[in-house]
PDB file of C-alpha atoms in Angstrom:
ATOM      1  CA  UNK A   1       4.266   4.773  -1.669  1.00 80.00           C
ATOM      2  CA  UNK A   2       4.235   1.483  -2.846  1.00 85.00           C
ATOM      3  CA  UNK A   3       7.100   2.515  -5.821  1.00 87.00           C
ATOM      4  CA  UNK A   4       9.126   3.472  -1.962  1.00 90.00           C
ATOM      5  CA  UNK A   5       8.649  -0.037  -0.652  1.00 92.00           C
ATOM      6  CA  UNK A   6      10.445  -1.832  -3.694  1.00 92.00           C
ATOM      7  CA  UNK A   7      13.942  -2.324  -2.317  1.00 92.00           C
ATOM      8  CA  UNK A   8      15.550  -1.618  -6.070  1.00 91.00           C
ATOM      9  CA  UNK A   9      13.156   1.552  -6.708  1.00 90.00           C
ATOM     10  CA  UNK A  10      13.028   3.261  -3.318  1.00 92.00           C
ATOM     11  CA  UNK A  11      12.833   6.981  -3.121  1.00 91.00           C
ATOM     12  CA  UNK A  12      15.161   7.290  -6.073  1.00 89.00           C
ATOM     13  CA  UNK A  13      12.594   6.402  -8.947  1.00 87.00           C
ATOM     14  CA  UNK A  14      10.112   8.835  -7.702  1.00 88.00           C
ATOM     15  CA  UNK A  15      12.930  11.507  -7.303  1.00 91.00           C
ATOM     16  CA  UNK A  16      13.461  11.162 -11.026  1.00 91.00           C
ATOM     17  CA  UNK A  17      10.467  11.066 -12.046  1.00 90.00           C
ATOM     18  CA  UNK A  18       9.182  14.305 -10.420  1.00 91.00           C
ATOM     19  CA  UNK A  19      12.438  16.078 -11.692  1.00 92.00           C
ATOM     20  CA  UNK A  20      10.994  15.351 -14.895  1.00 92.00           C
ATOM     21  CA  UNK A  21       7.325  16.127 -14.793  1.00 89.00           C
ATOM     22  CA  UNK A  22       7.671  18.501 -11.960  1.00 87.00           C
ATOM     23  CA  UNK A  23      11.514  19.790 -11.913  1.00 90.00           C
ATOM     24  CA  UNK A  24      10.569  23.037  -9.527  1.00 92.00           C
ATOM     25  CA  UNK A  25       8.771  21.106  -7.095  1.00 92.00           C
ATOM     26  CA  UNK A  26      10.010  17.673  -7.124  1.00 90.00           C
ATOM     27  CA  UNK A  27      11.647  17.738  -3.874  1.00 92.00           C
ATOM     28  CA  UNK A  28       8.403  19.080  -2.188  1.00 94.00           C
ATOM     29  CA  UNK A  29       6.514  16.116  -3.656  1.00 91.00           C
ATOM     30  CA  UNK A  30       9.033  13.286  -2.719  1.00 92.00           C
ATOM     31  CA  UNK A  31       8.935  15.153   0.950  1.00 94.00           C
ATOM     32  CA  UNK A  32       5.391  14.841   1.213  1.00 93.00           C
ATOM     33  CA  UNK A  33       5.445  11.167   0.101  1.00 92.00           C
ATOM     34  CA  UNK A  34       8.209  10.356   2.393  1.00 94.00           C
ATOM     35  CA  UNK A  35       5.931  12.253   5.514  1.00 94.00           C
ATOM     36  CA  UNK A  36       3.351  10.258   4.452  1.00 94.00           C
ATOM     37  CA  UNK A  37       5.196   7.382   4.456  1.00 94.00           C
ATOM     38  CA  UNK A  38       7.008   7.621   8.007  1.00 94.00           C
ATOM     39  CA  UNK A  39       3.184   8.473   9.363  1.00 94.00           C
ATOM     40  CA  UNK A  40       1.986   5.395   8.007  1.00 93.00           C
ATOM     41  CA  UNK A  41       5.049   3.794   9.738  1.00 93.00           C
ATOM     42  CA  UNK A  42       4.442   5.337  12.997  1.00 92.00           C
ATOM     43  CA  UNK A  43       0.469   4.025  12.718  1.00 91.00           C
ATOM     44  CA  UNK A  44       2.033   0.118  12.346  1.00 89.00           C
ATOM     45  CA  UNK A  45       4.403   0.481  14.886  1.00 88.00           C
ATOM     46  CA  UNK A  46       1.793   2.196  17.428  1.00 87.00           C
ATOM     47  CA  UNK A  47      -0.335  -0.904  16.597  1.00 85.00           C
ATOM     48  CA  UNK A  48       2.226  -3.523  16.741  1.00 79.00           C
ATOM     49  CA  UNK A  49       3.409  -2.131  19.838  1.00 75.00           C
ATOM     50  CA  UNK A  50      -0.440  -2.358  21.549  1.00 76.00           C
ATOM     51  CA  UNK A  51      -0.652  -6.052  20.376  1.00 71.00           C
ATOM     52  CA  UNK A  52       2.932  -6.962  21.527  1.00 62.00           C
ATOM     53  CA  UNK A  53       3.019  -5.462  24.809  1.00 58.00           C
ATOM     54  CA  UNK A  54       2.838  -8.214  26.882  1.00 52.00           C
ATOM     55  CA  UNK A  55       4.973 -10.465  24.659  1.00 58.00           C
ATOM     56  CA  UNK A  56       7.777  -8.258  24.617  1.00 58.00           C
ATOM     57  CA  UNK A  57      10.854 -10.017  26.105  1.00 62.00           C
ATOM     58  CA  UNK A  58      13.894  -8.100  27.238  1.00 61.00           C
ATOM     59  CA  UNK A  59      17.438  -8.811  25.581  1.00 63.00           C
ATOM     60  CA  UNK A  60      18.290 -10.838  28.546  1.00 60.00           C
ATOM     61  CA  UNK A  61      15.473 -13.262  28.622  1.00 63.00           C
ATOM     62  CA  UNK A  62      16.034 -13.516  24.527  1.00 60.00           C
ATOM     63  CA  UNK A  63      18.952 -15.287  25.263  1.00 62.00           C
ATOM     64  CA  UNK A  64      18.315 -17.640  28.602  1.00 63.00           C
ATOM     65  CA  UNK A  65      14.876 -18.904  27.017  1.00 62.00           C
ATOM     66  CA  UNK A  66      15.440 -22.258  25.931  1.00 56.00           C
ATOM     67  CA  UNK A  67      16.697 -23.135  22.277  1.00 54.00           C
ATOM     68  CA  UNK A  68      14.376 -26.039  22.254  1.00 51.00           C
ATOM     69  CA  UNK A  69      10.958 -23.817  22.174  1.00 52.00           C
ATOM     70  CA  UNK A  70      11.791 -21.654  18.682  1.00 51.00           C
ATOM     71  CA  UNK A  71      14.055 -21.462  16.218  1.00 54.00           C
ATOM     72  CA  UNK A  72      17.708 -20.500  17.679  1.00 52.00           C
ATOM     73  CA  UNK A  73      17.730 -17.811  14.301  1.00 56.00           C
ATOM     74  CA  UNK A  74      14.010 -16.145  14.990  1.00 59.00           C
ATOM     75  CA  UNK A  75      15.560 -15.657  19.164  1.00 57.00           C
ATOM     76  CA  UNK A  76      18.720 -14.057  17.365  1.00 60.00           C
ATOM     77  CA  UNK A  77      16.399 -11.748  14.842  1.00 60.00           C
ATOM     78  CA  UNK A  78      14.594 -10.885  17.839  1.00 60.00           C
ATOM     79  CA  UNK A  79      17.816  -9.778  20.185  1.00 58.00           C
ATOM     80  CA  UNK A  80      19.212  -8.187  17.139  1.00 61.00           C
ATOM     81  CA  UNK A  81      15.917  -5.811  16.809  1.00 59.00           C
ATOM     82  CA  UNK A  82      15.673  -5.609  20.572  1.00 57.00           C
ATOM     83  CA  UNK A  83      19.119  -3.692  20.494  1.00 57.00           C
ATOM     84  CA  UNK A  84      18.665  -1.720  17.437  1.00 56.00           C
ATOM     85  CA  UNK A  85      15.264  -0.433  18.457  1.00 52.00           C
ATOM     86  CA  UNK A  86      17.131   0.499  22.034  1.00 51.00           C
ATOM     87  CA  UNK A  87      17.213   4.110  23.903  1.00 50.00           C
ATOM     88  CA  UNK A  88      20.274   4.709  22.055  1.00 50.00           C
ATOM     89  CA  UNK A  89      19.320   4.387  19.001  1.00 56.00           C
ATOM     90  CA  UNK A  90      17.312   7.064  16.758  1.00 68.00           C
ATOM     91  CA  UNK A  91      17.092   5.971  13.891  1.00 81.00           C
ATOM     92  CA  UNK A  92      13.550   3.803  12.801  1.00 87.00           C
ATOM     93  CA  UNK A  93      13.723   0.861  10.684  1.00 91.00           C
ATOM     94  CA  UNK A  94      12.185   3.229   8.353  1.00 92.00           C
ATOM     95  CA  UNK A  95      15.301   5.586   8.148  1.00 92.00           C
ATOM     96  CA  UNK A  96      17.541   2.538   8.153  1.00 91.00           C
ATOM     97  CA  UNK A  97      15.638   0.610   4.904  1.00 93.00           C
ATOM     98  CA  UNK A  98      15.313   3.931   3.064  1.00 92.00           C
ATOM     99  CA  UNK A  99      19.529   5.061   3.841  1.00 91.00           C
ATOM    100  CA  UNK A 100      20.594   1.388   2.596  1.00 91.00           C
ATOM    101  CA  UNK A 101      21.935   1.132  -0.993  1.00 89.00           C
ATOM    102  CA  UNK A 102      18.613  -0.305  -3.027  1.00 89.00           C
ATOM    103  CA  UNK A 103      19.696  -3.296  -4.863  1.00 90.00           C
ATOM    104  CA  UNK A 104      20.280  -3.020  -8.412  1.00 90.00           C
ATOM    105  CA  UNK A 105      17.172  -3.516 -11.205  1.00 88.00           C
ATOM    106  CA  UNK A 106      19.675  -6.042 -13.070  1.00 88.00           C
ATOM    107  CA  UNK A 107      20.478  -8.181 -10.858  1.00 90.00           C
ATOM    108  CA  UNK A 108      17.469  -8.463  -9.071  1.00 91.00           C
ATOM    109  CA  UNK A 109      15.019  -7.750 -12.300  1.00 89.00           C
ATOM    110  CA  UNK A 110      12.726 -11.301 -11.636  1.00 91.00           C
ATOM    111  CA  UNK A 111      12.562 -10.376  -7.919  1.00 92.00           C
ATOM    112  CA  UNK A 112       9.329 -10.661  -6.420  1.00 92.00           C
ATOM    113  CA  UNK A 113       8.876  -7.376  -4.013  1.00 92.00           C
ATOM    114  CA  UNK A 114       6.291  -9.314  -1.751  1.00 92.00           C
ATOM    115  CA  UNK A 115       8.378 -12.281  -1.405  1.00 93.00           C
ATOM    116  CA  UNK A 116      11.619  -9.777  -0.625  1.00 94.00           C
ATOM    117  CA  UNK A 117       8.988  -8.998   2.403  1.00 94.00           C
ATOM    118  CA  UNK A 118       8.319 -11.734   3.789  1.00 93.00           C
ATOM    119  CA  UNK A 119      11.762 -13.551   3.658  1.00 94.00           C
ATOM    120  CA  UNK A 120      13.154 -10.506   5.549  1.00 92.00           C
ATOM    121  CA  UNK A 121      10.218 -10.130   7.869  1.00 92.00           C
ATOM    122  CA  UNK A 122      12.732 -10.368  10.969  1.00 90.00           C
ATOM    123  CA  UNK A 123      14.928  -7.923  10.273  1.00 90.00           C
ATOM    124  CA  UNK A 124      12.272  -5.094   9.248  1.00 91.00           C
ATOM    125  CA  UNK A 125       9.235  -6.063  11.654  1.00 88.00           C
ATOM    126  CA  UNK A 126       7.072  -3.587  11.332  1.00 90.00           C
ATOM    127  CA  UNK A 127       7.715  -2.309   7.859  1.00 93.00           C
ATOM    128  CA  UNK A 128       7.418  -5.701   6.569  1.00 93.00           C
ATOM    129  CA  UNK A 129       3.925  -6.048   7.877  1.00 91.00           C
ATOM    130  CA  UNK A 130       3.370  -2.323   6.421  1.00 92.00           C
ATOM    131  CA  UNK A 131       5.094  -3.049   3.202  1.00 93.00           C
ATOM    132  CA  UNK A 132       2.806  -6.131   2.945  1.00 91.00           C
ATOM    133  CA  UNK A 133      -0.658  -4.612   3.169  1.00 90.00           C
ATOM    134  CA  UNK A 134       0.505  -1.775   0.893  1.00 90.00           C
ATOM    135  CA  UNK A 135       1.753  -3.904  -2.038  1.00 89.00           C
ATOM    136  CA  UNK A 136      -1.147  -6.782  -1.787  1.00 86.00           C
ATOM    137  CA  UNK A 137      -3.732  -3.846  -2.537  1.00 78.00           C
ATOM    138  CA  UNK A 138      -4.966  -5.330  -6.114  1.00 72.00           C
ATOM    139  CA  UNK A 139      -5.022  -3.040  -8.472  1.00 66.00           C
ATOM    140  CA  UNK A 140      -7.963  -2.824 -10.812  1.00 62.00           C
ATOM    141  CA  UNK A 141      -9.136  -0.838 -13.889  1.00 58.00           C
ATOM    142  CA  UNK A 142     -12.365  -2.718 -13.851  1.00 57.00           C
ATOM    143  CA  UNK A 143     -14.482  -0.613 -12.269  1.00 57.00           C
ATOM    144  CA  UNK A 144     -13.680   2.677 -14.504  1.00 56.00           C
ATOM    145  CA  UNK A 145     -14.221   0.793 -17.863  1.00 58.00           C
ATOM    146  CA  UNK A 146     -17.532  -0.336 -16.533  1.00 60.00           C
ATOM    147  CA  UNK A 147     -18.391   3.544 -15.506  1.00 54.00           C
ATOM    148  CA  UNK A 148     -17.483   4.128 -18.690  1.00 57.00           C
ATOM    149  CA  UNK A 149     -19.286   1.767 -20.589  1.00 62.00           C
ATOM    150  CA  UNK A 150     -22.425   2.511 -18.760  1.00 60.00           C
ATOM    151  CA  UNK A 151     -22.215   6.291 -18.958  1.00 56.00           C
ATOM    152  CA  UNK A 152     -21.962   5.695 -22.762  1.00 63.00           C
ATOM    153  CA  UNK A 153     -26.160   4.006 -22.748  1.00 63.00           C
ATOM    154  CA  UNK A 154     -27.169   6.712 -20.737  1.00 65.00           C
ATOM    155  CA  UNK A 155     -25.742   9.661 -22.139  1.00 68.00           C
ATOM    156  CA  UNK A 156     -26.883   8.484 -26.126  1.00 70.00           C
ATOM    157  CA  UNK A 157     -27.555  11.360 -28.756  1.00 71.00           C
ATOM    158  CA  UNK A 158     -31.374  11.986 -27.863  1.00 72.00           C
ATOM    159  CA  UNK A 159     -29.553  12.563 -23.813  1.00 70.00           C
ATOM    160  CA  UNK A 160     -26.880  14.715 -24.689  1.00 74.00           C
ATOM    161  CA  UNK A 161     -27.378  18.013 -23.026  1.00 78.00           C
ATOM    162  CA  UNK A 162     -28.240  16.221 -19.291  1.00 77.00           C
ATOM    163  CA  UNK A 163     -26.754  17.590 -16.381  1.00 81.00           C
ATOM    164  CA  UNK A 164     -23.690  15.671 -14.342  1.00 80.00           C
ATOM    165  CA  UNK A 165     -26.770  15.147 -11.302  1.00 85.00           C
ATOM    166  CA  UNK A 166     -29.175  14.341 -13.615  1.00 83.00           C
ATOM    167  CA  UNK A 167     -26.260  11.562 -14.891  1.00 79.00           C
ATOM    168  CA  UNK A 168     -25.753  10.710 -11.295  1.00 79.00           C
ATOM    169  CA  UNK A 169     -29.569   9.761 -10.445  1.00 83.00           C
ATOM    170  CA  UNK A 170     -30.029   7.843 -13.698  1.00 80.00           C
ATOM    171  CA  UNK A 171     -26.902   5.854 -12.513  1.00 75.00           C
ATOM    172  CA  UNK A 172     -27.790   5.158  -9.198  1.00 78.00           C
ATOM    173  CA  UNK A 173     -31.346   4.611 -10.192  1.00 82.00           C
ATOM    174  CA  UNK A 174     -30.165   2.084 -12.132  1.00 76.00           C
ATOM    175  CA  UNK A 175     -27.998   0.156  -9.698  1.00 74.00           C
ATOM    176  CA  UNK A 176     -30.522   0.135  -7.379  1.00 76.00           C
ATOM    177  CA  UNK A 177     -33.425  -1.463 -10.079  1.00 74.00           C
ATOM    178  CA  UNK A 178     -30.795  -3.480 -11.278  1.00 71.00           C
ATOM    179  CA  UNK A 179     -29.716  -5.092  -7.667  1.00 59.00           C
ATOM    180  CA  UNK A 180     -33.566  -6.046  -7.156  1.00 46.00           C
ATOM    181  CA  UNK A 181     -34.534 -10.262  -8.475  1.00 44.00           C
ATOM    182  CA  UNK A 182     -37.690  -9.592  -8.953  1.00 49.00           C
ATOM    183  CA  UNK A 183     -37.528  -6.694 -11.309  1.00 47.00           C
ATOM    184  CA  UNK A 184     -38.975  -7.515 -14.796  1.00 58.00           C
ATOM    185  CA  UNK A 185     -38.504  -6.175 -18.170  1.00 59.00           C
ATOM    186  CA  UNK A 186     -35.988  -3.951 -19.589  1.00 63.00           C
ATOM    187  CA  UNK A 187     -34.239  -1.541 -17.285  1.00 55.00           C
ATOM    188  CA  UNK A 188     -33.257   0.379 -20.796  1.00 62.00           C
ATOM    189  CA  UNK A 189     -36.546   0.779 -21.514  1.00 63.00           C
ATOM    190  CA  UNK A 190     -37.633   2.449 -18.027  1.00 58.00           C
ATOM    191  CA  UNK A 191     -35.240   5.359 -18.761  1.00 57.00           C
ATOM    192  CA  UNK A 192     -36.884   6.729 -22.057  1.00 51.00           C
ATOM    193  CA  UNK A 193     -39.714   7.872 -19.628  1.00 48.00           C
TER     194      UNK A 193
END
């Protein structure tokens, strides 16, 4: 999803790159990410919607609130969204990000996606604030290396032939001796028993 929410990648690069791995049921796979996708939208707007309730203001009081209290340009973002997101219209801010042309790789090559965000946090409301907790996720290989690293002490050549839940106890046995202060001596040594 997160390849989606880059406005020069969109639903393109993951189009092409299931028509290469998986050319018979690429368009089955973008599908599902695009569902996936527009039900994650419809979560963020349900919840935006339940915190904004109250706040809401109608396209009429947008524009006889005084200039003084905000920023003339937020009251316009707001009227402009207040009109788009009307009866008439169908279409979600989704549908309308995904149907614009994605800006080019070249030109926008040192672009930084969560800055792209924020700066147009007005015009895309909810899908900003979506697009924001998607691609802040860190991503980290940490974890795996360690499981690996570990797996290769316990599993040694004299522990070869254990089974994956006999693995999985040593492991958590571990963890849990090892997340003790007052345990003494080596944990290493505990495990030849």
């Amino acid at each position: 999803m997160g390849a989606a929410l880059d406005p020069r990648l969109k639903l393109q690069i993951l189009t092409s790159a299931y028509n290469k791995v998986f050319p018979i049921t690429s368009e089955e796979k973008v599908d599902i990410v695009k569902m996936n996708l527009f039900l994650l939208f419809d979560e963020y707007k349900a919840k935006s919607a339940m915190s904004l309730k109250s706040s809401t203001l109608t396209p009429h009081e947008l524009l006889t609130e005084s200039p003084l209290e905000d920023d003339l340009n937020d009251d316009l973002f707001e009227l402009e969204n207040s009109l788009k997101s009307g009866p008439d219209n169908s279409k979600s801010i989704l549908e309308t990000y995904l149907n614009e042309t994605r800006l080019e790789m070249k030109t926008f090559a040192d672009m930084e996606v969560l800055s792209f965000w924020k700066e147009n946090h007005h015009r895309y409301g909810e899908l900003a604030s979506m697009a924001s907790d998607l691609l802040s996720i860190p991503i980290t290989t940490v974890a795996s290396e360690s499981a690996f690293s570990v797996g290769g002490r316990v599993l040694n050549p004299y522990r070869n032939r254990l089974l994956p839940k006999n693995v999985q106890a040593l492991l958590c046995t571990r963890n849990w001796l090892r997340g003790f202060a007052e345990f003494e001596g080596n944990i290493e040594d505990n495990f030849d028993i």
